[in-house]
Amino acid sequence: QVQLVESGGGLVQAGDSLRLSCAASGRTFSSYEMGWFRQPPEKEREFVAAIRWSGGSTRYADSVKGRFTISRDNAKNTVGLEMNMLKPEDTAVYYCTTRNVLSPSWNYWGKGTLVTVSS
Protein backbone atom coordinates (compact mmCIF):
# COMPACT_ATOMS: atom_id res chain seq x y z
CA GLN A 1 0.00 0.00 0.00
CA VAL A 2 0.93 3.65 -0.30
CA GLN A 3 1.92 5.76 2.67
CA LEU A 4 1.44 9.52 2.55
CA VAL A 5 2.88 12.00 5.02
CA GLU A 6 2.02 15.68 4.94
CA SER A 7 4.12 18.45 6.42
CA GLY A 8 4.32 22.22 6.44
CA GLY A 9 1.13 23.21 8.20
CA GLY A 10 1.06 25.93 10.79
CA LEU A 11 -0.36 29.24 11.93
CA VAL A 12 -0.05 32.19 9.57
CA GLN A 13 -1.55 35.61 9.05
CA ALA A 14 -3.99 36.50 6.30
CA GLY A 15 -2.10 37.39 3.15
CA ASP A 16 0.86 35.18 4.02
CA SER A 17 2.16 32.24 2.04
CA LEU A 18 2.75 28.68 3.10
CA ARG A 19 4.04 25.58 1.39
CA LEU A 20 2.79 22.11 2.17
CA SER A 21 4.59 18.94 1.19
CA CYS A 22 3.50 15.35 0.83
CA ALA A 23 5.92 12.44 0.76
CA ALA A 24 4.72 9.21 -0.82
CA SER A 25 6.26 5.84 -0.09
CA GLY A 26 5.44 2.17 -0.35
CA ARG A 27 3.84 0.71 -3.45
CA THR A 28 3.74 3.91 -5.47
CA PHE A 29 4.20 2.23 -8.85
CA SER A 30 0.48 2.33 -9.60
CA SER A 31 -0.09 5.90 -8.42
CA TYR A 32 -1.66 7.91 -11.22
CA GLU A 33 -2.69 11.18 -9.66
CA MET A 34 -1.98 13.06 -6.46
CA GLY A 35 -4.34 15.45 -4.81
CA TRP A 36 -4.94 17.79 -1.93
CA PHE A 37 -8.20 18.01 -0.04
CA ARG A 38 -9.07 20.06 2.98
CA GLN A 39 -11.63 19.98 5.74
CA PRO A 40 -12.46 23.31 7.36
CA PRO A 41 -13.86 23.32 10.90
CA GLU A 42 -17.48 22.17 10.98
CA LYS A 43 -17.52 21.62 7.23
CA GLU A 44 -17.24 18.76 4.79
CA ARG A 45 -14.01 17.69 3.15
CA GLU A 46 -13.49 19.48 -0.14
CA PHE A 47 -11.26 19.16 -3.16
CA VAL A 48 -8.38 21.61 -3.48
CA ALA A 49 -6.03 20.56 -6.27
CA ALA A 50 -4.69 17.57 -8.17
CA ILE A 51 -1.76 16.73 -10.39
CA ARG A 52 -0.90 13.75 -12.55
CA TRP A 53 2.51 12.14 -12.20
CA SER A 54 2.86 11.74 -15.94
CA GLY A 55 2.69 15.03 -17.78
CA GLY A 56 1.86 17.10 -14.72
CA SER A 57 -1.68 18.03 -15.72
CA THR A 58 -3.32 20.02 -12.93
CA ARG A 59 -6.75 21.11 -11.81
CA TYR A 60 -7.93 23.35 -8.99
CA ALA A 61 -10.99 24.20 -7.01
CA ASP A 62 -12.41 27.59 -7.94
CA SER A 63 -11.85 28.82 -4.40
CA VAL A 64 -8.06 28.47 -4.68
CA LYS A 65 -7.47 29.00 -8.38
CA GLY A 66 -4.89 31.71 -8.94
CA ARG A 67 -3.64 31.51 -5.35
CA PHE A 68 -2.53 27.90 -4.90
CA THR A 69 -0.10 25.94 -7.03
CA ILE A 70 0.33 22.19 -6.92
CA SER A 71 3.58 20.62 -8.07
CA ARG A 72 5.32 17.28 -8.04
CA ASP A 73 8.83 15.86 -8.00
CA ASN A 74 8.65 12.47 -9.66
CA ALA A 75 12.16 11.48 -8.62
CA LYS A 76 11.48 12.13 -4.95
CA ASN A 77 7.84 11.02 -4.96
CA THR A 78 6.77 14.26 -3.36
CA VAL A 79 3.96 16.68 -4.04
CA GLY A 80 3.83 20.28 -2.96
CA LEU A 81 1.09 22.82 -2.49
CA GLU A 82 2.20 26.43 -2.60
CA MET A 83 -0.46 28.55 -0.96
CA ASN A 84 -0.37 32.29 -1.52
CA MET A 85 -2.60 35.13 -0.41
CA LEU A 86 -4.03 32.99 2.32
CA LYS A 87 -7.42 33.87 3.72
CA PRO A 88 -9.10 32.92 7.00
CA GLU A 89 -11.46 30.71 5.02
CA ASP A 90 -8.45 28.62 3.98
CA THR A 91 -8.18 27.40 7.56
CA ALA A 92 -8.53 23.63 7.47
CA VAL A 93 -6.85 20.31 7.90
CA TYR A 94 -5.16 19.61 4.60
CA TYR A 95 -4.93 16.03 3.38
CA CYS A 96 -2.72 14.49 0.75
CA THR A 97 -4.25 11.72 -1.33
CA THR A 98 -3.61 9.56 -4.36
CA ARG A 99 -5.56 7.37 -6.74
CA ASN A 100 -4.64 4.55 -9.07
CA VAL A 101 -5.34 4.76 -12.77
CA LEU A 102 -8.05 2.09 -12.49
CA SER A 103 -9.74 3.58 -9.45
CA PRO A 104 -12.71 5.96 -9.73
CA SER A 105 -12.01 7.27 -6.24
CA TRP A 106 -9.06 8.30 -4.10
CA ASN A 107 -7.34 5.25 -2.63
CA TYR A 108 -4.98 6.43 0.07
CA TRP A 109 -4.89 9.35 2.45
CA GLY A 110 -2.38 11.00 4.70
CA LYS A 111 -3.08 11.89 8.29
CA GLY A 112 -3.40 15.58 7.48
CA THR A 113 -1.69 18.80 8.48
CA LEU A 114 -3.45 21.76 10.04
CA VAL A 115 -3.31 25.19 8.44
CA THR A 116 -4.69 28.07 10.47
CA VAL A 117 -5.00 31.52 8.94
CA SER A 118 -5.74 34.36 11.32
CA SER A 119 -7.31 37.63 10.24
C-alpha positions as protocol buffer text, in pm:
chain_id: "A"
residue {
  index: 1
  type: GLN
  ca { x: 0 y: 0 z: 0 }
}
residue {
  index: 2
  type: VAL
  ca { x: 93 y: 365 z: -30 }
}
residue {
  index: 3
  type: GLN
  ca { x: 192 y: 576 z: 267 }
}
residue {
  index: 4
  type: LEU
  ca { x: 144 y: 952 z: 255 }
}
residue {
  index: 5
  type: VAL
  ca { x: 288 y: 1200 z: 502 }
}
residue {
  index: 6
  type: GLU
  ca { x: 202 y: 1568 z: 494 }
}
residue {
  index: 7
  type: SER
  ca { x: 412 y: 1845 z: 642 }
}
residue {
  index: 8
  type: GLY
  ca { x: 432 y: 2222 z: 644 }
}
residue {
  index: 9
  type: GLY
  ca { x: 113 y: 2321 z: 820 }
}
residue {
  index: 10
  type: GLY
  ca { x: 106 y: 2593 z: 1079 }
}
residue {
  index: 11
  type: LEU
  ca { x: -36 y: 2924 z: 1193 }
}
residue {
  index: 12
  type: VAL
  ca { x: -5 y: 3219 z: 957 }
}
residue {
  index: 13
  type: GLN
  ca { x: -155 y: 3561 z: 905 }
}
residue {
  index: 14
  type: ALA
  ca { x: -399 y: 3650 z: 630 }
}
residue {
  index: 15
  type: GLY
  ca { x: -210 y: 3739 z: 315 }
}
residue {
  index: 16
  type: ASP
  ca { x: 86 y: 3518 z: 402 }
}
residue {
  index: 17
  type: SER
  ca { x: 216 y: 3224 z: 204 }
}
residue {
  index: 18
  type: LEU
  ca { x: 275 y: 2868 z: 310 }
}
residue {
  index: 19
  type: ARG
  ca { x: 404 y: 2558 z: 139 }
}
residue {
  index: 20
  type: LEU
  ca { x: 279 y: 2211 z: 217 }
}
residue {
  index: 21
  type: SER
  ca { x: 459 y: 1894 z: 119 }
}
residue {
  index: 22
  type: CYS
  ca { x: 350 y: 1535 z: 83 }
}
residue {
  index: 23
  type: ALA
  ca { x: 592 y: 1244 z: 76 }
}
residue {
  index: 24
  type: ALA
  ca { x: 472 y: 921 z: -82 }
}
residue {
  index: 25
  type: SER
  ca { x: 626 y: 584 z: -9 }
}
residue {
  index: 26
  type: GLY
  ca { x: 544 y: 217 z: -35 }
}
residue {
  index: 27
  type: ARG
  ca { x: 384 y: 71 z: -345 }
}
residue {
  index: 28
  type: THR
  ca { x: 374 y: 391 z: -547 }
}
residue {
  index: 29
  type: PHE
  ca { x: 420 y: 223 z: -885 }
}
residue {
  index: 30
  type: SER
  ca { x: 48 y: 233 z: -960 }
}
residue {
  index: 31
  type: SER
  ca { x: -9 y: 590 z: -842 }
}
residue {
  index: 32
  type: TYR
  ca { x: -166 y: 791 z: -1122 }
}
residue {
  index: 33
  type: GLU
  ca { x: -269 y: 1118 z: -966 }
}
residue {
  index: 34
  type: MET
  ca { x: -198 y: 1306 z: -646 }
}
residue {
  index: 35
  type: GLY
  ca { x: -434 y: 1545 z: -481 }
}
residue {
  index: 36
  type: TRP
  ca { x: -494 y: 1779 z: -193 }
}
residue {
  index: 37
  type: PHE
  ca { x: -820 y: 1801 z: -4 }
}
residue {
  index: 38
  type: ARG
  ca { x: -907 y: 2006 z: 298 }
}
residue {
  index: 39
  type: GLN
  ca { x: -1163 y: 1998 z: 574 }
}
residue {
  index: 40
  type: PRO
  ca { x: -1246 y: 2331 z: 736 }
}
residue {
  index: 41
  type: PRO
  ca { x: -1386 y: 2332 z: 1090 }
}
residue {
  index: 42
  type: GLU
  ca { x: -1748 y: 2217 z: 1098 }
}
residue {
  index: 43
  type: LYS
  ca { x: -1752 y: 2162 z: 723 }
}
residue {
  index: 44
  type: GLU
  ca { x: -1724 y: 1876 z: 479 }
}
residue {
  index: 45
  type: ARG
  ca { x: -1401 y: 1769 z: 315 }
}
residue {
  index: 46
  type: GLU
  ca { x: -1349 y: 1948 z: -14 }
}
residue {
  index: 47
  type: PHE
  ca { x: -1126 y: 1916 z: -316 }
}
residue {
  index: 48
  type: VAL
  ca { x: -838 y: 2161 z: -348 }
}
residue {
  index: 49
  type: ALA
  ca { x: -603 y: 2056 z: -627 }
}
residue {
  index: 50
  type: ALA
  ca { x: -469 y: 1757 z: -817 }
}
residue {
  index: 51
  type: ILE
  ca { x: -176 y: 1673 z: -1039 }
}
residue {
  index: 52
  type: ARG
  ca { x: -90 y: 1375 z: -1255 }
}
residue {
  index: 53
  type: TRP
  ca { x: 251 y: 1214 z: -1220 }
}
residue {
  index: 54
  type: SER
  ca { x: 286 y: 1174 z: -1594 }
}
residue {
  index: 55
  type: GLY
  ca { x: 269 y: 1503 z: -1778 }
}
residue {
  index: 56
  type: GLY
  ca { x: 186 y: 1710 z: -1472 }
}
residue {
  index: 57
  type: SER
  ca { x: -168 y: 1803 z: -1572 }
}
residue {
  index: 58
  type: THR
  ca { x: -332 y: 2002 z: -1293 }
}
residue {
  index: 59
  type: ARG
  ca { x: -675 y: 2111 z: -1181 }
}
residue {
  index: 60
  type: TYR
  ca { x: -793 y: 2335 z: -899 }
}
residue {
  index: 61
  type: ALA
  ca { x: -1099 y: 2420 z: -701 }
}
residue {
  index: 62
  type: ASP
  ca { x: -1241 y: 2759 z: -794 }
}
residue {
  index: 63
  type: SER
  ca { x: -1185 y: 2882 z: -440 }
}
residue {
  index: 64
  type: VAL
  ca { x: -806 y: 2847 z: -468 }
}
residue {
  index: 65
  type: LYS
  ca { x: -747 y: 2900 z: -838 }
}
residue {
  index: 66
  type: GLY
  ca { x: -489 y: 3171 z: -894 }
}
residue {
  index: 67
  type: ARG
  ca { x: -364 y: 3151 z: -535 }
}
residue {
  index: 68
  type: PHE
  ca { x: -253 y: 2790 z: -490 }
}
residue {
  index: 69
  type: THR
  ca { x: -10 y: 2594 z: -703 }
}
residue {
  index: 70
  type: ILE
  ca { x: 33 y: 2219 z: -692 }
}
residue {
  index: 71
  type: SER
  ca { x: 358 y: 2062 z: -807 }
}
residue {
  index: 72
  type: ARG
  ca { x: 532 y: 1728 z: -804 }
}
residue {
  index: 73
  type: ASP
  ca { x: 883 y: 1586 z: -800 }
}
residue {
  index: 74
  type: ASN
  ca { x: 865 y: 1247 z: -966 }
}
residue {
  index: 75
  type: ALA
  ca { x: 1216 y: 1148 z: -862 }
}
residue {
  index: 76
  type: LYS
  ca { x: 1148 y: 1213 z: -495 }
}
residue {
  index: 77
  type: ASN
  ca { x: 784 y: 1102 z: -496 }
}
residue {
  index: 78
  type: THR
  ca { x: 677 y: 1426 z: -336 }
}
residue {
  index: 79
  type: VAL
  ca { x: 396 y: 1668 z: -404 }
}
residue {
  index: 80
  type: GLY
  ca { x: 383 y: 2028 z: -296 }
}
residue {
  index: 81
  type: LEU
  ca { x: 109 y: 2282 z: -249 }
}
residue {
  index: 82
  type: GLU
  ca { x: 220 y: 2643 z: -260 }
}
residue {
  index: 83
  type: MET
  ca { x: -46 y: 2855 z: -96 }
}
residue {
  index: 84
  type: ASN
  ca { x: -37 y: 3229 z: -152 }
}
residue {
  index: 85
  type: MET
  ca { x: -260 y: 3513 z: -41 }
}
residue {
  index: 86
  type: LEU
  ca { x: -403 y: 3299 z: 232 }
}
residue {
  index: 87
  type: LYS
  ca { x: -742 y: 3387 z: 372 }
}
residue {
  index: 88
  type: PRO
  ca { x: -910 y: 3292 z: 700 }
}
residue {
  index: 89
  type: GLU
  ca { x: -1146 y: 3071 z: 502 }
}
residue {
  index: 90
  type: ASP
  ca { x: -845 y: 2862 z: 398 }
}
residue {
  index: 91
  type: THR
  ca { x: -818 y: 2740 z: 756 }
}
residue {
  index: 92
  type: ALA
  ca { x: -853 y: 2363 z: 747 }
}
residue {
  index: 93
  type: VAL
  ca { x: -685 y: 2031 z: 790 }
}
residue {
  index: 94
  type: TYR
  ca { x: -516 y: 1961 z: 460 }
}
residue {
  index: 95
  type: TYR
  ca { x: -493 y: 1603 z: 338 }
}
residue {
  index: 96
  type: CYS
  ca { x: -272 y: 1449 z: 75 }
}
residue {
  index: 97
  type: THR
  ca { x: -425 y: 1172 z: -133 }
}
residue {
  index: 98
  type: THR
  ca { x: -361 y: 956 z: -436 }
}
residue {
  index: 99
  type: ARG
  ca { x: -556 y: 737 z: -674 }
}
residue {
  index: 100
  type: ASN
  ca { x: -464 y: 455 z: -907 }
}
residue {
  index: 101
  type: VAL
  ca { x: -534 y: 476 z: -1277 }
}
residue {
  index: 102
  type: LEU
  ca { x: -805 y: 209 z: -1249 }
}
residue {
  index: 103
  type: SER
  ca { x: -974 y: 358 z: -945 }
}
residue {
  index: 104
  type: PRO
  ca { x: -1271 y: 596 z: -973 }
}
residue {
  index: 105
  type: SER
  ca { x: -1201 y: 727 z: -624 }
}
residue {
  index: 106
  type: TRP
  ca { x: -906 y: 830 z: -410 }
}
residue {
  index: 107
  type: ASN
  ca { x: -734 y: 525 z: -263 }
}
residue {
  index: 108
  type: TYR
  ca { x: -498 y: 643 z: 7 }
}
residue {
  index: 109
  type: TRP
  ca { x: -489 y: 935 z: 245 }
}
residue {
  index: 110
  type: GLY
  ca { x: -238 y: 1100 z: 470 }
}
residue {
  index: 111
  type: LYS
  ca { x: -308 y: 1189 z: 829 }
}
residue {
  index: 112
  type: GLY
  ca { x: -340 y: 1558 z: 748 }
}
residue {
  index: 113
  type: THR
  ca { x: -169 y: 1880 z: 848 }
}
residue {
  index: 114
  type: LEU
  ca { x: -345 y: 2176 z: 1004 }
}
residue {
  index: 115
  type: VAL
  ca { x: -331 y: 2519 z: 844 }
}
residue {
  index: 116
  type: THR
  ca { x: -469 y: 2807 z: 1047 }
}
residue {
  index: 117
  type: VAL
  ca { x: -500 y: 3152 z: 894 }
}
residue {
  index: 118
  type: SER
  ca { x: -574 y: 3436 z: 1132 }
}
residue {
  index: 119
  type: SER
  ca { x: -731 y: 3763 z: 1024 }
}
